[in-house]
């Protein structure tokens, strides 16, 4: 005899909350991204210790960091496809596990190729699952309203990681060395894995909820008493666009151009070379650590403000404003020669570091659709990391050739202004082309 399902069998959140579970999903994803991004940027503080321990050239070390940046981006389209197909939970668990394995292997490094393999390949691919593609996917799965704010919060996880990990590793290296510091980072990834395993869910219907939306009932909005809701959710929310269709739109290429310059000037140039540049120009480790902390703090402010604005203003204009500020700050950096100037730079640059992400994600979602955001944004993000790879490696080569970074920073300033022009060139209206032939009788 078949009995009707009891209320206890209905899907429920893992823990009861007085607010929508989507905000806890943001917190868990934030912490995972915090660890992934923070660990990924640690090699920038390893440049001097590795030069001292092994005598490796600056360009050889930064080539390993460049591999990390490139694979971080190469993973993005595949991660985006997996996110769209299987959801974020499995991606996060797999990525954090690979990240932890790479960290453990780092403690055994004695040769340059081993550093390239561990920090370059393993950590780069592991951190790839914690990239902005994850943030875009989670925000579009869990939020109908406040999506820009959610993207801003998730993106700030990366900058928060830099606030903590870079100054912390500068301190750790000074007292116990970079190898022992790697074990500390493994513990951080273990904590992130635990939280993801216990609390992360792929989509709202897994726990009997609808995505967060406007309205007084949005925090509790159950779907378990509406059978049609799940059937509707199983259908695509709109046409699914593949990369073959996306590359036919000028918006795709303009976003790739914007993000390529973003990665080149942020992760590639400042993320890789600012610390060694500052140390070699007479700034002590305490001052440098403080400057990085200020930059990361302002990054959080700028990213959250950018996410708030992305819900309210034309994201094209927001992109132009952010990159104009970035270009001018890089020009200014070439003249910095005292602590006050360095702090001013970190404040200005920090405000625009990840502030580029919310408007780009908003434009991508509007153009390519909710069902395609993971896979398409993954390709856009790949361009971000290609730019980072080029500037990290190019900055190291320029340093070996001329002995300083001034030419690299000056070039980065002009690239920032170029990205501002790209942002203003994006068409405002929806540009997604039809995915098949028009029905008979329908207008072309």
Short mmCIF file of C-alpha atoms in Angstrom, two decimals:
data_model
loop_
_atom_site.label_atom_id
_atom_site.label_comp_id
_atom_site.label_asym_id
_atom_site.label_seq_id
_atom_site.Cartn_x
_atom_site.Cartn_y
_atom_site.Cartn_z
CA UNK A 1 0.00 0.00 0.00
CA UNK A 2 1.40 3.38 -0.98
CA UNK A 3 1.32 6.09 1.63
CA UNK A 4 1.48 9.80 0.82
CA UNK A 5 4.80 11.48 1.52
CA UNK A 6 5.00 12.98 4.99
CA UNK A 7 5.83 16.64 5.51
CA UNK A 8 9.20 15.55 6.87
CA UNK A 9 10.15 14.20 3.42
CA UNK A 10 9.88 17.62 1.81
CA UNK A 11 13.21 19.33 1.06
CA UNK A 12 14.29 21.77 3.74
CA UNK A 13 17.31 24.00 4.34
CA UNK A 14 20.16 22.30 6.27
CA UNK A 15 19.70 24.83 9.08
CA UNK A 16 16.74 27.12 9.88
CA UNK A 17 17.36 30.80 9.17
CA UNK A 18 15.35 33.97 9.77
CA UNK A 19 16.30 35.17 6.28
CA UNK A 20 16.46 33.68 2.80
CA UNK A 21 18.95 30.82 2.47
CA UNK A 22 20.41 32.54 -0.61
CA UNK A 23 22.32 34.88 1.68
CA UNK A 24 23.96 31.93 3.47
CA UNK A 25 24.89 30.54 0.05
CA UNK A 26 26.58 33.89 -0.62
CA UNK A 27 28.47 33.61 2.67
CA UNK A 28 29.70 30.05 1.96
CA UNK A 29 30.70 30.92 -1.60
CA UNK A 30 32.40 34.07 -0.32
CA UNK A 31 34.52 32.03 2.10
CA UNK A 32 35.47 29.50 -0.59
CA UNK A 33 36.41 32.28 -3.02
CA UNK A 34 38.23 34.06 -0.20
CA UNK A 35 40.47 31.01 0.22
CA UNK A 36 40.89 30.26 -3.46
CA UNK A 37 41.82 33.79 -4.49
CA UNK A 38 43.92 34.45 -1.40
CA UNK A 39 46.00 31.31 -1.90
CA UNK A 40 46.35 31.89 -5.62
CA UNK A 41 48.02 35.30 -5.13
CA UNK A 42 50.46 34.11 -2.45
CA UNK A 43 53.30 33.46 -4.99
CA UNK A 44 53.76 37.21 -5.37
CA UNK A 45 55.24 37.27 -1.84
CA UNK A 46 57.39 34.23 -2.65
CA UNK A 47 59.43 35.97 -5.36
CA UNK A 48 62.19 37.25 -3.06
CA UNK A 49 62.36 34.08 -0.87
CA UNK A 50 62.63 31.85 -3.95
CA UNK A 51 65.32 34.06 -5.45
CA UNK A 52 67.24 33.83 -2.15
CA UNK A 53 66.78 30.05 -1.68
CA UNK A 54 67.38 28.85 -5.24
CA UNK A 55 68.92 31.75 -7.19
CA UNK A 56 66.17 31.63 -9.82
CA UNK A 57 65.76 34.61 -12.17
CA UNK A 58 62.82 36.97 -11.67
CA UNK A 59 61.39 36.14 -15.09
CA UNK A 60 61.61 32.38 -14.36
CA UNK A 61 59.60 32.76 -11.15
CA UNK A 62 57.03 35.08 -12.70
CA UNK A 63 56.64 32.62 -15.58
CA UNK A 64 55.34 30.10 -13.03
CA UNK A 65 52.94 32.73 -11.73
CA UNK A 66 51.93 33.44 -15.33
CA UNK A 67 51.11 29.75 -15.83
CA UNK A 68 48.91 29.98 -12.74
CA UNK A 69 47.05 32.98 -14.15
CA UNK A 70 46.63 31.40 -17.58
CA UNK A 71 45.31 28.05 -16.32
CA UNK A 72 43.07 29.88 -13.86
CA UNK A 73 41.45 31.33 -16.96
CA UNK A 74 41.70 28.25 -19.21
CA UNK A 75 39.69 26.34 -16.62
CA UNK A 76 36.90 28.94 -16.67
CA UNK A 77 34.98 27.83 -19.83
CA UNK A 78 35.05 24.20 -18.70
CA UNK A 79 34.10 25.18 -15.16
CA UNK A 80 31.26 27.27 -16.59
CA UNK A 81 29.94 24.32 -18.59
CA UNK A 82 30.16 22.03 -15.54
CA UNK A 83 28.46 24.65 -13.38
CA UNK A 84 25.57 24.93 -15.84
CA UNK A 85 25.24 21.15 -16.02
CA UNK A 86 25.99 19.89 -12.50
CA UNK A 87 25.85 22.91 -10.19
CA UNK A 88 28.38 24.73 -8.01
CA UNK A 89 28.68 22.34 -5.05
CA UNK A 90 30.66 19.60 -6.82
CA UNK A 91 32.79 22.17 -8.62
CA UNK A 92 33.74 23.85 -5.34
CA UNK A 93 34.58 20.58 -3.57
CA UNK A 94 36.72 19.32 -6.45
CA UNK A 95 38.54 22.64 -6.89
CA UNK A 96 39.33 23.06 -3.20
CA UNK A 97 40.67 19.49 -3.03
CA UNK A 98 42.99 20.09 -6.00
CA UNK A 99 44.08 23.38 -4.46
CA UNK A 100 44.96 21.64 -1.20
CA UNK A 101 46.90 18.91 -3.04
CA UNK A 102 48.94 21.52 -4.90
CA UNK A 103 49.79 23.26 -1.63
CA UNK A 104 50.98 20.02 -0.04
CA UNK A 105 53.16 19.24 -3.04
CA UNK A 106 54.66 22.72 -2.86
CA UNK A 107 56.39 21.85 0.41
CA UNK A 108 58.55 19.34 -1.53
CA UNK A 109 59.69 21.77 -4.25
CA UNK A 110 63.44 21.86 -4.97
CA UNK A 111 63.50 22.51 -8.73
CA UNK A 112 62.07 25.28 -10.87
CA UNK A 113 59.88 22.91 -12.92
CA UNK A 114 58.36 21.64 -9.70
CA UNK A 115 57.35 25.19 -8.75
CA UNK A 116 55.78 25.61 -12.19
CA UNK A 117 53.88 22.32 -11.75
CA UNK A 118 52.59 22.96 -8.22
CA UNK A 119 51.88 26.70 -8.06
CA UNK A 120 51.53 27.08 -11.80
CA UNK A 121 49.43 24.08 -12.84
CA UNK A 122 47.82 22.51 -9.76
CA UNK A 123 47.04 25.67 -7.79
CA UNK A 124 46.05 27.50 -10.99
CA UNK A 125 43.53 24.83 -12.01
CA UNK A 126 42.27 24.41 -8.44
CA UNK A 127 41.70 28.14 -8.03
CA UNK A 128 39.97 28.16 -11.43
CA UNK A 129 36.91 26.60 -9.83
CA UNK A 130 36.74 29.52 -7.41
CA UNK A 131 36.87 32.16 -10.15
CA UNK A 132 34.35 34.81 -11.10
CA UNK A 133 32.46 32.21 -13.15
CA UNK A 134 31.37 30.60 -9.88
CA UNK A 135 30.16 33.95 -8.55
CA UNK A 136 28.18 34.65 -11.72
CA UNK A 137 26.57 31.19 -11.66
CA UNK A 138 25.63 31.32 -7.97
CA UNK A 139 24.17 34.82 -8.27
CA UNK A 140 22.01 33.90 -11.26
CA UNK A 141 20.81 30.63 -9.68
CA UNK A 142 19.86 32.06 -6.29
CA UNK A 143 18.81 35.65 -7.01
CA UNK A 144 16.11 37.23 -9.16
CA UNK A 145 16.47 40.51 -7.26
CA UNK A 146 19.62 42.13 -5.83
CA UNK A 147 21.71 40.16 -8.29
CA UNK A 148 24.23 42.96 -8.77
CA UNK A 149 24.68 43.24 -5.01
CA UNK A 150 25.14 39.47 -4.77
CA UNK A 151 27.83 39.55 -7.47
CA UNK A 152 29.53 42.42 -5.66
CA UNK A 153 29.53 40.51 -2.37
CA UNK A 154 30.87 37.36 -4.00
CA UNK A 155 33.52 39.24 -5.95
CA UNK A 156 34.69 40.95 -2.78
CA UNK A 157 35.67 37.51 -1.48
CA UNK A 158 38.70 37.62 -3.73
CA UNK A 159 39.83 41.01 -2.50
CA UNK A 160 39.21 39.96 1.10
CA UNK A 161 41.49 36.99 0.54
CA UNK A 162 44.25 39.34 -0.50
CA UNK A 163 43.71 41.49 2.59
CA UNK A 164 44.36 38.48 4.80
CA UNK A 165 46.67 36.16 2.88
CA UNK A 166 49.30 38.54 1.48
CA UNK A 167 50.13 40.39 4.73
CA UNK A 168 49.75 37.14 6.68
CA UNK A 169 52.19 35.29 4.42
CA UNK A 170 54.65 38.19 4.57
CA UNK A 171 54.58 37.74 8.35
CA UNK A 172 54.74 33.91 8.21
CA UNK A 173 57.66 33.88 5.78
CA UNK A 174 59.60 36.21 8.05
CA UNK A 175 59.32 33.81 11.02
CA UNK A 176 58.78 30.20 9.87
CA UNK A 177 59.54 30.25 6.13
CA UNK A 178 57.44 29.75 3.05
CA UNK A 179 57.31 25.94 3.25
CA UNK A 180 55.70 25.89 6.70
CA UNK A 181 53.35 28.63 5.55
CA UNK A 182 52.03 26.23 2.91
CA UNK A 183 50.78 23.89 5.66
CA UNK A 184 48.82 26.77 7.18
CA UNK A 185 47.16 27.37 3.82
CA UNK A 186 46.18 23.68 3.61
CA UNK A 187 44.30 24.10 6.88
CA UNK A 188 42.40 27.03 5.40
CA UNK A 189 41.26 24.96 2.41
CA UNK A 190 40.16 22.15 4.76
CA UNK A 191 37.88 24.59 6.59
CA UNK A 192 36.39 25.74 3.28
CA UNK A 193 35.74 22.15 2.14
CA UNK A 194 33.90 21.44 5.39
CA UNK A 195 31.59 24.44 5.02
CA UNK A 196 30.82 23.67 1.37
CA UNK A 197 30.08 20.01 2.15
CA UNK A 198 27.68 20.85 4.98
CA UNK A 199 25.89 23.98 3.77
CA UNK A 200 26.26 24.51 0.01
CA UNK A 201 23.37 23.59 -2.30
CA UNK A 202 23.15 23.89 -6.08
CA UNK A 203 19.80 25.65 -6.45
CA UNK A 204 16.89 26.89 -4.32
CA UNK A 205 14.51 24.02 -5.16
CA UNK A 206 17.00 21.56 -3.58
CA UNK A 207 15.83 22.90 -0.23
CA UNK A 208 12.24 23.79 -1.14
CA UNK A 209 12.72 27.48 -1.92
CA UNK A 210 12.43 29.85 -4.83
CA UNK A 211 15.24 32.27 -5.77
CA UNK A 212 15.46 35.43 -3.71
CA UNK A 213 13.11 38.05 -5.10
CA UNK A 214 11.52 41.35 -4.17
CA UNK A 215 8.51 41.32 -1.88
CA UNK A 216 7.73 40.67 1.80
CA UNK A 217 7.49 36.91 1.30
CA UNK A 218 10.76 36.50 -0.55
CA UNK A 219 12.71 35.27 2.47
CA UNK A 220 10.56 32.17 2.89
CA UNK A 221 8.99 31.60 -0.61
CA UNK A 222 8.56 27.78 -0.53
CA UNK A 223 7.92 25.83 -3.70
CA UNK A 224 7.08 22.49 -2.10
CA UNK A 225 3.35 23.21 -2.15
CA UNK A 226 3.44 24.29 -5.81
CA UNK A 227 4.12 21.15 -7.92
CA UNK A 228 4.14 23.18 -11.13
CA UNK A 229 7.08 25.20 -9.89
CA UNK A 230 9.56 22.34 -10.10
CA UNK A 231 8.30 21.32 -13.52
CA UNK A 232 8.71 24.89 -14.67
CA UNK A 233 12.21 25.09 -13.18
CA UNK A 234 13.19 21.97 -15.12
CA UNK A 235 12.53 23.84 -18.35
CA UNK A 236 15.12 26.30 -19.62
CA UNK A 237 14.35 29.86 -18.53
CA UNK A 238 15.25 30.96 -22.04
CA UNK A 239 17.25 29.82 -25.06
CA UNK A 240 20.61 28.31 -24.21
CA UNK A 241 23.37 30.06 -26.13
CA UNK A 242 26.62 28.33 -27.01
CA UNK A 243 29.97 29.91 -27.71
CA UNK A 244 29.39 29.62 -31.48
CA UNK A 245 26.43 31.98 -31.19
CA UNK A 246 28.07 34.26 -28.63
CA UNK A 247 31.10 35.01 -30.82
CA UNK A 248 28.76 36.43 -33.46
CA UNK A 249 27.90 39.33 -31.17
CA UNK A 250 30.13 42.42 -30.85
CA UNK A 251 29.25 42.55 -27.15
CA UNK A 252 31.11 39.28 -26.54
CA UNK A 253 34.33 40.59 -28.07
CA UNK A 254 34.10 43.97 -26.36
CA UNK A 255 33.61 42.27 -22.99
CA UNK A 256 36.60 40.03 -23.76
CA UNK A 257 38.67 43.12 -24.55
CA UNK A 258 37.56 44.84 -21.35
CA UNK A 259 38.31 41.78 -19.24
CA UNK A 260 41.63 41.07 -20.94
CA UNK A 261 42.84 44.52 -19.93
CA UNK A 262 41.32 44.05 -16.49
CA UNK A 263 43.31 40.86 -15.91
CA UNK A 264 46.47 42.34 -17.40
CA UNK A 265 46.47 45.46 -15.25
CA UNK A 266 45.15 43.79 -12.06
CA UNK A 267 46.33 40.20 -11.55
CA UNK A 268 49.12 40.36 -14.10
CA UNK A 269 50.70 43.73 -13.35
CA UNK A 270 49.78 44.94 -9.85
CA UNK A 271 48.94 41.55 -8.34
CA UNK A 272 52.28 40.07 -9.41
CA UNK A 273 54.73 42.96 -9.45
CA UNK A 274 53.61 45.65 -6.99
CA UNK A 275 55.13 43.97 -3.90
CA UNK A 276 58.61 43.34 -5.36
CA UNK A 277 58.51 46.84 -6.92
CA UNK A 278 57.76 48.42 -3.54
CA UNK A 279 60.35 46.37 -1.65
CA UNK A 280 63.05 47.26 -4.18
CA UNK A 281 62.22 50.96 -3.92
CA UNK A 282 62.98 51.23 -0.21
CA UNK A 283 59.63 50.33 1.39
CA UNK A 284 59.87 47.87 4.30
CA UNK A 285 57.65 44.79 4.67
CA UNK A 286 55.42 46.40 7.28
CA UNK A 287 54.69 49.35 5.00
CA UNK A 288 54.09 47.08 2.02
CA UNK A 289 51.81 44.78 4.04
CA UNK A 290 49.86 47.79 5.30
CA UNK A 291 49.51 49.16 1.77
CA UNK A 292 48.21 45.83 0.47
CA UNK A 293 45.74 45.64 3.35
CA UNK A 294 44.47 49.15 2.57
CA UNK A 295 44.17 48.26 -1.10
CA UNK A 296 42.19 45.14 -0.27
CA UNK A 297 39.92 47.03 2.11
CA UNK A 298 39.18 49.69 -0.48
CA UNK A 299 38.65 46.87 -2.97
CA UNK A 300 35.78 45.54 -0.86
CA UNK A 301 34.27 49.03 -0.65
CA UNK A 302 34.65 49.57 -4.40
CA UNK A 303 33.30 46.15 -5.36
CA UNK A 304 30.23 46.40 -3.12
CA UNK A 305 29.53 49.94 -4.32
CA UNK A 306 29.96 48.80 -7.93
CA UNK A 307 27.50 45.93 -7.33
CA UNK A 308 25.00 48.36 -5.81
CA UNK A 309 25.40 50.73 -8.74
CA UNK A 310 25.13 47.93 -11.32
CA UNK A 311 21.50 47.43 -10.24
CA UNK A 312 20.77 51.13 -10.77
CA UNK A 313 22.88 52.67 -13.56
CA UNK A 314 23.98 51.82 -17.08
CA UNK A 315 26.74 49.20 -16.57
CA UNK A 316 28.55 50.44 -19.69
CA UNK A 317 29.13 53.83 -18.06
CA UNK A 318 30.20 52.10 -14.86
CA UNK A 319 32.85 50.13 -16.78
CA UNK A 320 34.14 53.35 -18.37
CA UNK A 321 34.37 55.14 -15.03
CA UNK A 322 36.17 52.27 -13.29
CA UNK A 323 38.79 51.84 -16.00
CA UNK A 324 39.42 55.56 -16.33
CA UNK A 325 40.20 55.62 -12.61
CA UNK A 326 42.45 52.58 -13.01
CA UNK A 327 44.40 54.05 -15.91
CA UNK A 328 45.03 57.32 -14.10
CA UNK A 329 46.14 55.51 -10.94
CA UNK A 330 48.73 53.48 -12.90
CA UNK A 331 50.14 56.65 -14.43
CA UNK A 332 50.40 58.04 -10.90
CA UNK A 333 52.24 54.94 -9.65
CA UNK A 334 55.22 55.70 -11.89
CA UNK A 335 55.85 58.86 -9.80
CA UNK A 336 55.37 57.33 -6.32
CA UNK A 337 58.55 57.51 -4.22
CA UNK A 338 57.32 57.84 -0.61
CA UNK A 339 54.95 56.15 1.83
CA UNK A 340 52.23 58.77 1.47
CA UNK A 341 52.23 58.35 -2.31
CA UNK A 342 52.08 54.56 -2.02
CA UNK A 343 49.09 54.75 0.33
CA UNK A 344 47.29 57.18 -1.99
CA UNK A 345 47.84 54.79 -4.90
CA UNK A 346 46.54 51.76 -2.98
CA UNK A 347 43.39 53.67 -1.99
CA UNK A 348 42.64 54.78 -5.56
CA UNK A 349 43.57 51.49 -7.19
CA UNK A 350 41.83 49.44 -4.52
CA UNK A 351 38.50 51.12 -5.27
CA UNK A 352 38.53 49.82 -8.86
CA UNK A 353 40.30 46.44 -8.58
CA UNK A 354 37.25 44.12 -8.65
CA UNK A 355 34.72 46.87 -9.29
CA UNK A 356 34.88 45.80 -12.95
CA UNK A 357 33.18 42.46 -12.27
CA UNK A 358 29.55 43.41 -11.40
CA UNK A 359 28.89 45.52 -14.54
CA UNK A 360 30.53 42.92 -16.81
CA UNK A 361 28.46 40.11 -15.26
CA UNK A 362 25.29 42.20 -15.57
CA UNK A 363 25.91 42.89 -19.26
CA UNK A 364 26.76 39.23 -19.93
CA UNK A 365 23.59 38.05 -18.19
CA UNK A 366 21.40 40.55 -20.06
CA UNK A 367 22.99 39.70 -23.41
CA UNK A 368 23.40 35.92 -23.29
CA UNK A 369 20.68 34.85 -20.86
CA UNK A 370 20.46 33.24 -17.44
CA UNK A 371 20.76 29.68 -18.77
CA UNK A 372 24.04 30.41 -20.56
CA UNK A 373 25.81 32.65 -18.08
CA UNK A 374 28.20 29.98 -16.80
CA UNK A 375 29.56 28.78 -20.12
CA UNK A 376 29.66 32.16 -21.87
CA UNK A 377 31.07 34.08 -18.93
CA UNK A 378 33.68 31.33 -18.63
CA UNK A 379 35.05 32.26 -22.05
CA UNK A 380 34.97 35.95 -21.20
CA UNK A 381 36.84 35.21 -17.99
CA UNK A 382 39.45 33.25 -19.98
CA UNK A 383 40.32 36.51 -21.76
CA UNK A 384 40.81 38.07 -18.30
CA UNK A 385 43.45 35.49 -17.43
CA UNK A 386 45.12 35.59 -20.84
CA UNK A 387 45.66 39.29 -20.18
CA UNK A 388 46.97 38.47 -16.71
CA UNK A 389 49.36 35.86 -18.12
CA UNK A 390 50.71 38.31 -20.71
CA UNK A 391 51.26 41.17 -18.26
CA UNK A 392 52.71 39.03 -15.45
CA UNK A 393 55.19 37.42 -17.81
CA UNK A 394 55.82 40.63 -19.77
CA UNK A 395 56.41 42.60 -16.59
CA UNK A 396 59.04 40.09 -15.47
CA UNK A 397 60.79 40.18 -18.83
CA UNK A 398 60.77 44.00 -18.86
CA UNK A 399 62.23 44.02 -15.36
CA UNK A 400 65.08 41.71 -16.39
CA UNK A 401 65.73 43.91 -19.44
CA UNK A 402 65.53 47.48 -18.02
CA UNK A 403 65.76 46.85 -14.26
CA UNK A 404 62.46 48.47 -13.21
CA UNK A 405 58.70 48.41 -13.75
CA UNK A 406 58.05 51.99 -14.88
CA UNK A 407 57.48 51.09 -18.54
CA UNK A 408 55.09 48.31 -17.56
CA UNK A 409 53.03 50.57 -15.28
CA UNK A 410 52.90 53.31 -17.92
CA UNK A 411 51.66 50.83 -20.53
CA UNK A 412 49.04 49.61 -18.06
CA UNK A 413 47.73 53.17 -17.69
CA UNK A 414 47.08 53.49 -21.41
CA UNK A 415 45.44 50.06 -21.46
CA UNK A 416 43.04 51.17 -18.72
CA UNK A 417 41.89 54.13 -20.82
CA UNK A 418 41.47 51.80 -23.79
CA UNK A 419 39.20 49.50 -21.73
CA UNK A 420 37.07 52.52 -20.78
CA UNK A 421 36.51 53.19 -24.49
CA UNK A 422 35.60 49.53 -25.06
CA UNK A 423 32.98 49.73 -22.31
CA UNK A 424 31.29 52.75 -23.88
CA UNK A 425 31.27 50.96 -27.26
CA UNK A 426 29.03 48.12 -26.03
CA UNK A 427 25.53 48.32 -27.48
CA UNK A 428 22.87 48.91 -24.87
CA UNK A 429 20.12 46.79 -26.36
CA UNK A 430 20.01 42.98 -26.15
CA UNK A 431 22.23 41.53 -28.87
CA UNK A 432 21.55 37.78 -28.62
CA UNK A 433 20.93 36.42 -32.16
CA UNK A 434 18.30 33.80 -32.92
CA UNK A 435 19.52 30.27 -32.19
CA UNK A 436 17.82 28.72 -35.18
CA UNK A 437 15.78 29.54 -38.29
CA UNK A 438 12.79 31.79 -37.74
CA UNK A 439 9.36 30.06 -37.83
CA UNK A 440 7.41 30.26 -41.05
CA UNK A 441 5.62 33.56 -41.30
CA UNK A 442 7.69 35.18 -38.57
CA UNK A 443 9.59 38.39 -39.34
CA UNK A 444 13.31 37.93 -39.90
#
